[in-house]
């Protein structure tokens, strides 16, 4: 029945320690050996996800930066959406002087961060992917797939969501990928739009897709899939928006793998 599984990473496929569980690795290998497809769909940089893909050894498409980039199993760029430079500058003008925020930018060549953040580094144990520091004054606002703001207080970021959403309405997407990460992408850069491109490339109907996610940046993907599954620990806003969607277990229990196993 289902021919393709697409999954978010953090809070979904990865354990709470941001690694791939042994059971999950085994199930994904069996899924692909069966002749079915697996697709990564993450807010992470594509080079970061490539490292995870290499660790798993799967010939998978990669949807990254919330759908701003799609790469095929050979690493070729299939789809790319950049945030216009004037939008980047408008956002930086609003946030740069707030030193309690960390600003992140994804360019094709790497990940830029406004300051060192050891807490974020724990997310990249598998891939070893890292960032370079940047300053607004010397930044070239081009070839940017995504801008992110991180802060340890969710409600603090909600204030910025309330500022940026109306300011960028119609010209950019503003969404939470986690309670502590607010992100800005181009209007067509969603995981749902990216998944539509991948399924068309593979000749797979949307009804034949299973999708797993836990955050608002997964919403369009979960809506597009034949069946979209929400993690137990997902953002409450996502559960409310997609209240008819099935809620499964948590990433700590490797719930994605448990669900896929029923179709092996």
PDB file of C-alpha atoms in Angstrom:
ATOM      1  CA  UNK A   1       0.000   0.000   0.000  1.00  0.00           C
ATOM      2  CA  UNK A   2       2.589   2.550   1.077  1.00  0.00           C
ATOM      3  CA  UNK A   3       5.661   2.986  -1.119  1.00  0.00           C
ATOM      4  CA  UNK A   4       7.377   5.970   0.485  1.00  0.00           C
ATOM      5  CA  UNK A   5       8.133   7.072   4.031  1.00  0.00           C
ATOM      6  CA  UNK A   6       9.194  10.652   4.707  1.00  0.00           C
ATOM      7  CA  UNK A   7      10.287  11.688   8.169  1.00  0.00           C
ATOM      8  CA  UNK A   8      11.434  14.696  10.088  1.00  0.00           C
ATOM      9  CA  UNK A   9      14.587  14.169  12.151  1.00  0.00           C
ATOM     10  CA  UNK A  10      14.761  15.981  15.509  1.00  0.00           C
ATOM     11  CA  UNK A  11      11.893  15.022  17.788  1.00  0.00           C
ATOM     12  CA  UNK A  12      10.722  12.418  15.278  1.00  0.00           C
ATOM     13  CA  UNK A  13      13.172   9.920  13.763  1.00  0.00           C
ATOM     14  CA  UNK A  14      16.140  10.709  16.012  1.00  0.00           C
ATOM     15  CA  UNK A  15      16.198   9.820  19.702  1.00  0.00           C
ATOM     16  CA  UNK A  16      16.128  12.601  22.332  1.00  0.00           C
ATOM     17  CA  UNK A  17      19.952  12.471  22.196  1.00  0.00           C
ATOM     18  CA  UNK A  18      19.749  13.308  18.456  1.00  0.00           C
ATOM     19  CA  UNK A  19      21.091   9.976  17.232  1.00  0.00           C
ATOM     20  CA  UNK A  20      19.623   7.097  15.200  1.00  0.00           C
ATOM     21  CA  UNK A  21      18.446   4.216  17.354  1.00  0.00           C
ATOM     22  CA  UNK A  22      19.628   0.728  16.440  1.00  0.00           C
ATOM     23  CA  UNK A  23      16.072  -0.527  15.948  1.00  0.00           C
ATOM     24  CA  UNK A  24      15.254   2.420  13.688  1.00  0.00           C
ATOM     25  CA  UNK A  25      18.352   1.774  11.562  1.00  0.00           C
ATOM     26  CA  UNK A  26      17.374  -1.868  11.118  1.00  0.00           C
ATOM     27  CA  UNK A  27      13.768  -1.081  10.168  1.00  0.00           C
ATOM     28  CA  UNK A  28      14.777   1.561   7.626  1.00  0.00           C
ATOM     29  CA  UNK A  29      17.228  -0.870   6.028  1.00  0.00           C
ATOM     30  CA  UNK A  30      14.463  -3.468   5.737  1.00  0.00           C
ATOM     31  CA  UNK A  31      12.065  -0.878   4.292  1.00  0.00           C
ATOM     32  CA  UNK A  32      14.506   0.055   1.520  1.00  0.00           C
ATOM     33  CA  UNK A  33      15.492  -3.579   0.883  1.00  0.00           C
ATOM     34  CA  UNK A  34      11.792  -4.233   0.288  1.00  0.00           C
ATOM     35  CA  UNK A  35      11.978  -1.854  -2.670  1.00  0.00           C
ATOM     36  CA  UNK A  36      10.297   1.103  -0.978  1.00  0.00           C
ATOM     37  CA  UNK A  37      11.600   4.660  -0.651  1.00  0.00           C
ATOM     38  CA  UNK A  38      12.717   6.679   2.349  1.00  0.00           C
ATOM     39  CA  UNK A  39      13.033  10.477   2.339  1.00  0.00           C
ATOM     40  CA  UNK A  40      14.639  12.723   4.947  1.00  0.00           C
ATOM     41  CA  UNK A  41      12.716  15.968   5.598  1.00  0.00           C
ATOM     42  CA  UNK A  42      14.436  18.288   8.029  1.00  0.00           C
ATOM     43  CA  UNK A  43      14.977  21.891   8.957  1.00  0.00           C
ATOM     44  CA  UNK A  44      18.685  21.058   9.098  1.00  0.00           C
ATOM     45  CA  UNK A  45      21.255  22.038   6.468  1.00  0.00           C
ATOM     46  CA  UNK A  46      21.509  19.561   3.595  1.00  0.00           C
ATOM     47  CA  UNK A  47      25.196  18.887   4.322  1.00  0.00           C
ATOM     48  CA  UNK A  48      24.215  17.942   7.868  1.00  0.00           C
ATOM     49  CA  UNK A  49      21.515  15.549   6.638  1.00  0.00           C
ATOM     50  CA  UNK A  50      23.940  14.092   4.090  1.00  0.00           C
ATOM     51  CA  UNK A  51      26.079  12.985   7.042  1.00  0.00           C
ATOM     52  CA  UNK A  52      23.136  11.173   8.608  1.00  0.00           C
ATOM     53  CA  UNK A  53      22.224   9.614   5.267  1.00  0.00           C
ATOM     54  CA  UNK A  54      25.797   8.386   4.851  1.00  0.00           C
ATOM     55  CA  UNK A  55      25.723   6.894   8.356  1.00  0.00           C
ATOM     56  CA  UNK A  56      22.548   4.973   7.502  1.00  0.00           C
ATOM     57  CA  UNK A  57      23.761   4.024   4.031  1.00  0.00           C
ATOM     58  CA  UNK A  58      20.384   4.688   2.424  1.00  0.00           C
ATOM     59  CA  UNK A  59      19.847   5.894  -1.184  1.00  0.00           C
ATOM     60  CA  UNK A  60      17.457   8.607  -0.042  1.00  0.00           C
ATOM     61  CA  UNK A  61      16.215  11.962  -1.254  1.00  0.00           C
ATOM     62  CA  UNK A  62      16.931  14.801   1.181  1.00  0.00           C
ATOM     63  CA  UNK A  63      14.494  17.637   1.862  1.00  0.00           C
ATOM     64  CA  UNK A  64      16.374  20.209   3.933  1.00  0.00           C
ATOM     65  CA  UNK A  65      16.022  23.730   5.348  1.00  0.00           C
ATOM     66  CA  UNK A  66      12.262  23.134   5.683  1.00  0.00           C
ATOM     67  CA  UNK A  67      11.878  22.483   1.966  1.00  0.00           C
ATOM     68  CA  UNK A  68      14.172  25.218   0.675  1.00  0.00           C
ATOM     69  CA  UNK A  69      16.429  22.537  -0.788  1.00  0.00           C
ATOM     70  CA  UNK A  70      15.829  19.086  -2.277  1.00  0.00           C
ATOM     71  CA  UNK A  71      18.706  16.791  -3.269  1.00  0.00           C
ATOM     72  CA  UNK A  72      18.512  13.398  -4.941  1.00  0.00           C
ATOM     73  CA  UNK A  73      20.272  10.265  -3.620  1.00  0.00           C
ATOM     74  CA  UNK A  74      23.412  11.204  -5.569  1.00  0.00           C
ATOM     75  CA  UNK A  75      23.585  14.659  -4.004  1.00  0.00           C
ATOM     76  CA  UNK A  76      22.350  16.583  -7.036  1.00  0.00           C
ATOM     77  CA  UNK A  77      20.245  19.685  -6.384  1.00  0.00           C
ATOM     78  CA  UNK A  78      16.653  19.106  -7.525  1.00  0.00           C
ATOM     79  CA  UNK A  79      14.953  22.163  -6.023  1.00  0.00           C
ATOM     80  CA  UNK A  80      16.178  25.380  -4.448  1.00  0.00           C
ATOM     81  CA  UNK A  81      14.371  28.376  -2.955  1.00  0.00           C
ATOM     82  CA  UNK A  82      16.356  31.291  -1.500  1.00  0.00           C
ATOM     83  CA  UNK A  83      15.070  33.938   0.882  1.00  0.00           C
ATOM     84  CA  UNK A  84      15.424  37.238  -1.038  1.00  0.00           C
ATOM     85  CA  UNK A  85      18.302  39.390   0.192  1.00  0.00           C
ATOM     86  CA  UNK A  86      16.037  42.328   1.053  1.00  0.00           C
ATOM     87  CA  UNK A  87      13.982  40.063   3.335  1.00  0.00           C
ATOM     88  CA  UNK A  88      17.128  38.880   5.110  1.00  0.00           C
ATOM     89  CA  UNK A  89      18.172  42.497   5.650  1.00  0.00           C
ATOM     90  CA  UNK A  90      14.738  43.481   6.984  1.00  0.00           C
ATOM     91  CA  UNK A  91      14.802  40.643   9.507  1.00  0.00           C
ATOM     92  CA  UNK A  92      18.383  41.329  10.596  1.00  0.00           C
ATOM     93  CA  UNK A  93      17.525  44.998  11.104  1.00  0.00           C
ATOM     94  CA  UNK A  94      14.850  43.900  13.592  1.00  0.00           C
ATOM     95  CA  UNK A  95      16.820  41.271  15.500  1.00  0.00           C
ATOM     96  CA  UNK A  96      20.561  41.899  15.280  1.00  0.00           C
ATOM     97  CA  UNK A  97      20.858  44.207  18.294  1.00  0.00           C
ATOM     98  CA  UNK A  98      19.153  41.652  20.565  1.00  0.00           C
ATOM     99  CA  UNK A  99      22.185  39.789  21.876  1.00  0.00           C
ATOM    100  CA  UNK A 100      20.044  37.233  23.703  1.00  0.00           C
ATOM    101  CA  UNK A 101      19.163  35.767  20.292  1.00  0.00           C
ATOM    102  CA  UNK A 102      21.381  33.620  18.117  1.00  0.00           C
ATOM    103  CA  UNK A 103      20.892  34.163  14.386  1.00  0.00           C
ATOM    104  CA  UNK A 104      21.604  31.306  11.976  1.00  0.00           C
ATOM    105  CA  UNK A 105      21.832  31.417   8.187  1.00  0.00           C
ATOM    106  CA  UNK A 106      22.009  28.480   5.775  1.00  0.00           C
ATOM    107  CA  UNK A 107      23.919  28.977   2.533  1.00  0.00           C
ATOM    108  CA  UNK A 108      24.789  26.161   0.140  1.00  0.00           C
ATOM    109  CA  UNK A 109      28.405  26.288   1.260  1.00  0.00           C
ATOM    110  CA  UNK A 110      27.689  26.081   4.974  1.00  0.00           C
ATOM    111  CA  UNK A 111      25.998  27.230   8.157  1.00  0.00           C
ATOM    112  CA  UNK A 112      26.598  30.682   9.637  1.00  0.00           C
ATOM    113  CA  UNK A 113      25.895  31.635  13.258  1.00  0.00           C
ATOM    114  CA  UNK A 114      25.994  35.003  14.993  1.00  0.00           C
ATOM    115  CA  UNK A 115      27.621  33.558  18.107  1.00  0.00           C
ATOM    116  CA  UNK A 116      29.026  30.374  19.590  1.00  0.00           C
ATOM    117  CA  UNK A 117      26.402  28.071  21.081  1.00  0.00           C
ATOM    118  CA  UNK A 118      27.586  24.816  22.624  1.00  0.00           C
ATOM    119  CA  UNK A 119      24.026  23.648  23.307  1.00  0.00           C
ATOM    120  CA  UNK A 120      23.280  23.531  19.572  1.00  0.00           C
ATOM    121  CA  UNK A 121      26.423  21.525  18.857  1.00  0.00           C
ATOM    122  CA  UNK A 122      24.933  18.435  20.540  1.00  0.00           C
ATOM    123  CA  UNK A 123      22.472  18.102  17.645  1.00  0.00           C
ATOM    124  CA  UNK A 124      25.215  17.194  15.193  1.00  0.00           C
ATOM    125  CA  UNK A 125      26.932  14.204  16.761  1.00  0.00           C
ATOM    126  CA  UNK A 126      26.248  11.883  13.822  1.00  0.00           C
ATOM    127  CA  UNK A 127      27.253  14.192  10.983  1.00  0.00           C
ATOM    128  CA  UNK A 128      29.922  16.268  12.716  1.00  0.00           C
ATOM    129  CA  UNK A 129      28.512  19.281  10.872  1.00  0.00           C
ATOM    130  CA  UNK A 130      29.476  22.685  12.280  1.00  0.00           C
ATOM    131  CA  UNK A 131      29.027  26.407  11.799  1.00  0.00           C
ATOM    132  CA  UNK A 132      31.160  29.461  11.100  1.00  0.00           C
ATOM    133  CA  UNK A 133      30.653  32.770  12.878  1.00  0.00           C
ATOM    134  CA  UNK A 134      29.443  35.794  10.923  1.00  0.00           C
ATOM    135  CA  UNK A 135      28.697  39.478  11.498  1.00  0.00           C
ATOM    136  CA  UNK A 136      25.859  41.421   9.918  1.00  0.00           C
ATOM    137  CA  UNK A 137      28.212  44.199   8.788  1.00  0.00           C
ATOM    138  CA  UNK A 138      30.187  41.865   6.512  1.00  0.00           C
ATOM    139  CA  UNK A 139      27.363  39.562   5.396  1.00  0.00           C
ATOM    140  CA  UNK A 140      26.433  39.130   1.741  1.00  0.00           C
ATOM    141  CA  UNK A 141      22.686  38.477   1.887  1.00  0.00           C
ATOM    142  CA  UNK A 142      22.537  36.071  -1.045  1.00  0.00           C
ATOM    143  CA  UNK A 143      22.145  32.319  -1.575  1.00  0.00           C
ATOM    144  CA  UNK A 144      20.421  32.006   1.813  1.00  0.00           C
ATOM    145  CA  UNK A 145      18.019  29.072   2.125  1.00  0.00           C
ATOM    146  CA  UNK A 146      16.888  29.821   5.654  1.00  0.00           C
ATOM    147  CA  UNK A 147      17.247  32.268   8.540  1.00  0.00           C
ATOM    148  CA  UNK A 148      16.681  30.994  12.079  1.00  0.00           C
ATOM    149  CA  UNK A 149      16.437  32.636  15.480  1.00  0.00           C
ATOM    150  CA  UNK A 150      17.156  30.543  18.562  1.00  0.00           C
ATOM    151  CA  UNK A 151      16.509  31.400  22.202  1.00  0.00           C
ATOM    152  CA  UNK A 152      16.056  29.240  25.332  1.00  0.00           C
ATOM    153  CA  UNK A 153      12.662  30.846  26.129  1.00  0.00           C
ATOM    154  CA  UNK A 154       9.819  29.923  23.769  1.00  0.00           C
ATOM    155  CA  UNK A 155       7.617  32.830  24.824  1.00  0.00           C
ATOM    156  CA  UNK A 156      10.443  35.231  24.068  1.00  0.00           C
ATOM    157  CA  UNK A 157      10.532  33.898  20.493  1.00  0.00           C
ATOM    158  CA  UNK A 158       6.737  34.148  20.245  1.00  0.00           C
ATOM    159  CA  UNK A 159       7.159  37.917  20.554  1.00  0.00           C
ATOM    160  CA  UNK A 160       9.375  37.858  17.474  1.00  0.00           C
ATOM    161  CA  UNK A 161       6.918  35.617  15.641  1.00  0.00           C
ATOM    162  CA  UNK A 162       4.249  38.254  16.294  1.00  0.00           C
ATOM    163  CA  UNK A 163       6.545  40.916  14.831  1.00  0.00           C
ATOM    164  CA  UNK A 164       7.872  38.992  11.835  1.00  0.00           C
ATOM    165  CA  UNK A 165       4.713  37.179  10.675  1.00  0.00           C
ATOM    166  CA  UNK A 166       2.746  40.329   9.741  1.00  0.00           C
ATOM    167  CA  UNK A 167       5.891  42.073   8.502  1.00  0.00           C
ATOM    168  CA  UNK A 168       6.689  39.222   6.091  1.00  0.00           C
ATOM    169  CA  UNK A 169       3.164  38.123   5.179  1.00  0.00           C
ATOM    170  CA  UNK A 170       3.062  37.033   1.553  1.00  0.00           C
ATOM    171  CA  UNK A 171       6.817  37.331   1.021  1.00  0.00           C
ATOM    172  CA  UNK A 172       8.234  34.700   3.414  1.00  0.00           C
ATOM    173  CA  UNK A 173       7.218  31.841   5.697  1.00  0.00           C
ATOM    174  CA  UNK A 174       7.652  32.262   9.456  1.00  0.00           C
ATOM    175  CA  UNK A 175       7.302  29.130  11.574  1.00  0.00           C
ATOM    176  CA  UNK A 176       8.632  27.243  14.589  1.00  0.00           C
ATOM    177  CA  UNK A 177      10.713  24.128  13.920  1.00  0.00           C
ATOM    178  CA  UNK A 178      11.022  23.616  17.674  1.00  0.00           C
ATOM    179  CA  UNK A 179       9.863  25.652  20.683  1.00  0.00           C
ATOM    180  CA  UNK A 180      13.285  27.296  20.726  1.00  0.00           C
ATOM    181  CA  UNK A 181      13.822  27.899  17.004  1.00  0.00           C
ATOM    182  CA  UNK A 182      11.866  30.379  14.860  1.00  0.00           C
ATOM    183  CA  UNK A 183      12.576  30.166  11.139  1.00  0.00           C
ATOM    184  CA  UNK A 184      12.145  32.253   7.995  1.00  0.00           C
ATOM    185  CA  UNK A 185      12.098  30.709   4.501  1.00  0.00           C
ATOM    186  CA  UNK A 186      10.933  31.627   0.999  1.00  0.00           C
ATOM    187  CA  UNK A 187       7.152  31.349   0.398  1.00  0.00           C
ATOM    188  CA  UNK A 188       7.339  28.091  -1.598  1.00  0.00           C
ATOM    189  CA  UNK A 189       9.881  26.527   0.743  1.00  0.00           C
ATOM    190  CA  UNK A 190       7.780  24.045   2.695  1.00  0.00           C
ATOM    191  CA  UNK A 191       8.287  20.355   3.307  1.00  0.00           C
ATOM    192  CA  UNK A 192       4.909  19.738   1.683  1.00  0.00           C
ATOM    193  CA  UNK A 193       5.840  21.458  -1.577  1.00  0.00           C
ATOM    194  CA  UNK A 194       9.188  19.664  -1.562  1.00  0.00           C
ATOM    195  CA  UNK A 195       7.546  16.287  -0.968  1.00  0.00           C
ATOM    196  CA  UNK A 196       5.250  16.901  -3.939  1.00  0.00           C
ATOM    197  CA  UNK A 197       8.346  17.380  -6.117  1.00  0.00           C
ATOM    198  CA  UNK A 198       9.962  14.185  -4.791  1.00  0.00           C
ATOM    199  CA  UNK A 199       6.869  12.026  -5.272  1.00  0.00           C
ATOM    200  CA  UNK A 200       6.520  13.332  -8.838  1.00  0.00           C
ATOM    201  CA  UNK A 201      10.170  12.462  -9.530  1.00  0.00           C
ATOM    202  CA  UNK A 202       9.649   8.933  -8.207  1.00  0.00           C
ATOM    203  CA  UNK A 203       6.232   8.429  -9.808  1.00  0.00           C
ATOM    204  CA  UNK A 204       4.589   7.749  -6.453  1.00  0.00           C
ATOM    205  CA  UNK A 205       1.054   8.925  -5.641  1.00  0.00           C
ATOM    206  CA  UNK A 206       0.598  11.007  -2.512  1.00  0.00           C
ATOM    207  CA  UNK A 207      -1.818   8.326  -1.256  1.00  0.00           C
ATOM    208  CA  UNK A 208       1.146   5.941  -1.130  1.00  0.00           C
ATOM    209  CA  UNK A 209       3.159   8.106   1.281  1.00  0.00           C
ATOM    210  CA  UNK A 210       3.545   7.962   5.050  1.00  0.00           C
ATOM    211  CA  UNK A 211       4.849  11.107   6.762  1.00  0.00           C
ATOM    212  CA  UNK A 212       6.044  11.662  10.333  1.00  0.00           C
ATOM    213  CA  UNK A 213       6.609  14.985  12.103  1.00  0.00           C
ATOM    214  CA  UNK A 214       6.410  16.920  15.345  1.00  0.00           C
ATOM    215  CA  UNK A 215       6.539  20.656  14.573  1.00  0.00           C
ATOM    216  CA  UNK A 216       4.829  23.418  12.621  1.00  0.00           C
ATOM    217  CA  UNK A 217       7.425  23.170   9.858  1.00  0.00           C
ATOM    218  CA  UNK A 218       6.054  19.650   9.247  1.00  0.00           C
ATOM    219  CA  UNK A 219       2.427  20.765   8.830  1.00  0.00           C
ATOM    220  CA  UNK A 220       2.269  20.973   5.023  1.00  0.00           C
ATOM    221  CA  UNK A 221       4.119  17.673   4.659  1.00  0.00           C
ATOM    222  CA  UNK A 222       1.724  15.893   7.005  1.00  0.00           C
ATOM    223  CA  UNK A 223      -1.226  17.381   5.115  1.00  0.00           C
ATOM    224  CA  UNK A 224       0.139  16.353   1.710  1.00  0.00           C
ATOM    225  CA  UNK A 225       0.964  12.744   2.596  1.00  0.00           C
ATOM    226  CA  UNK A 226      -1.515   9.940   2.185  1.00  0.00           C
ATOM    227  CA  UNK A 227      -1.208   9.483   5.930  1.00  0.00           C
ATOM    228  CA  UNK A 228       0.473  12.007   8.202  1.00  0.00           C
ATOM    229  CA  UNK A 229       1.449  10.850  11.690  1.00  0.00           C
ATOM    230  CA  UNK A 230       2.115  13.226  14.568  1.00  0.00           C
ATOM    231  CA  UNK A 231       4.509  12.418  17.385  1.00  0.00           C
ATOM    232  CA  UNK A 232       3.190  12.284  20.960  1.00  0.00           C
ATOM    233  CA  UNK A 233       5.624  15.013  22.005  1.00  0.00           C
ATOM    234  CA  UNK A 234       4.725  17.283  19.062  1.00  0.00           C
ATOM    235  CA  UNK A 235       4.045  20.993  19.433  1.00  0.00           C
ATOM    236  CA  UNK A 236       0.519  21.537  20.728  1.00  0.00           C
ATOM    237  CA  UNK A 237      -0.114  24.056  17.967  1.00  0.00           C
ATOM    238  CA  UNK A 238       0.528  21.321  15.385  1.00  0.00           C
ATOM    239  CA  UNK A 239      -1.826  18.904  17.138  1.00  0.00           C
ATOM    240  CA  UNK A 240      -4.527  21.572  17.190  1.00  0.00           C
ATOM    241  CA  UNK A 241      -4.053  22.479  13.513  1.00  0.00           C
ATOM    242  CA  UNK A 242      -4.147  18.825  12.448  1.00  0.00           C
ATOM    243  CA  UNK A 243      -6.560  17.546  15.072  1.00  0.00           C
ATOM    244  CA  UNK A 244      -7.858  14.764  12.799  1.00  0.00           C
ATOM    245  CA  UNK A 245      -4.393  13.273  12.305  1.00  0.00           C
ATOM    246  CA  UNK A 246      -3.306  10.205  14.254  1.00  0.00           C
ATOM    247  CA  UNK A 247      -0.882  10.738  17.126  1.00  0.00           C
ATOM    248  CA  UNK A 248       1.659   7.969  17.694  1.00  0.00           C
ATOM    249  CA  UNK A 249       4.393   7.419  20.308  1.00  0.00           C
ATOM    250  CA  UNK A 250       7.524   9.419  20.991  1.00  0.00           C
ATOM    251  CA  UNK A 251      10.993   9.482  19.461  1.00  0.00           C
ATOM    252  CA  UNK A 252      12.332   8.066  22.739  1.00  0.00           C
ATOM    253  CA  UNK A 253      10.395   4.871  21.963  1.00  0.00           C
ATOM    254  CA  UNK A 254      11.477   4.850  18.286  1.00  0.00           C
ATOM    255  CA  UNK A 255       7.792   5.185  17.402  1.00  0.00           C
ATOM    256  CA  UNK A 256       8.446   5.909  13.720  1.00  0.00           C
ATOM    257  CA  UNK A 257      10.248   2.596  13.300  1.00  0.00           C
ATOM    258  CA  UNK A 258       7.529   0.787  15.230  1.00  0.00           C
ATOM    259  CA  UNK A 259       4.913   2.193  12.869  1.00  0.00           C
ATOM    260  CA  UNK A 260       6.854   1.341   9.704  1.00  0.00           C
ATOM    261  CA  UNK A 261       7.488  -2.204  10.953  1.00  0.00           C
ATOM    262  CA  UNK A 262       3.799  -3.016  10.550  1.00  0.00           C
ATOM    263  CA  UNK A 263       4.169  -2.553   6.775  1.00  0.00           C
ATOM    264  CA  UNK A 264       7.244  -4.735   6.287  1.00  0.00           C
TER     265      UNK A 264
END
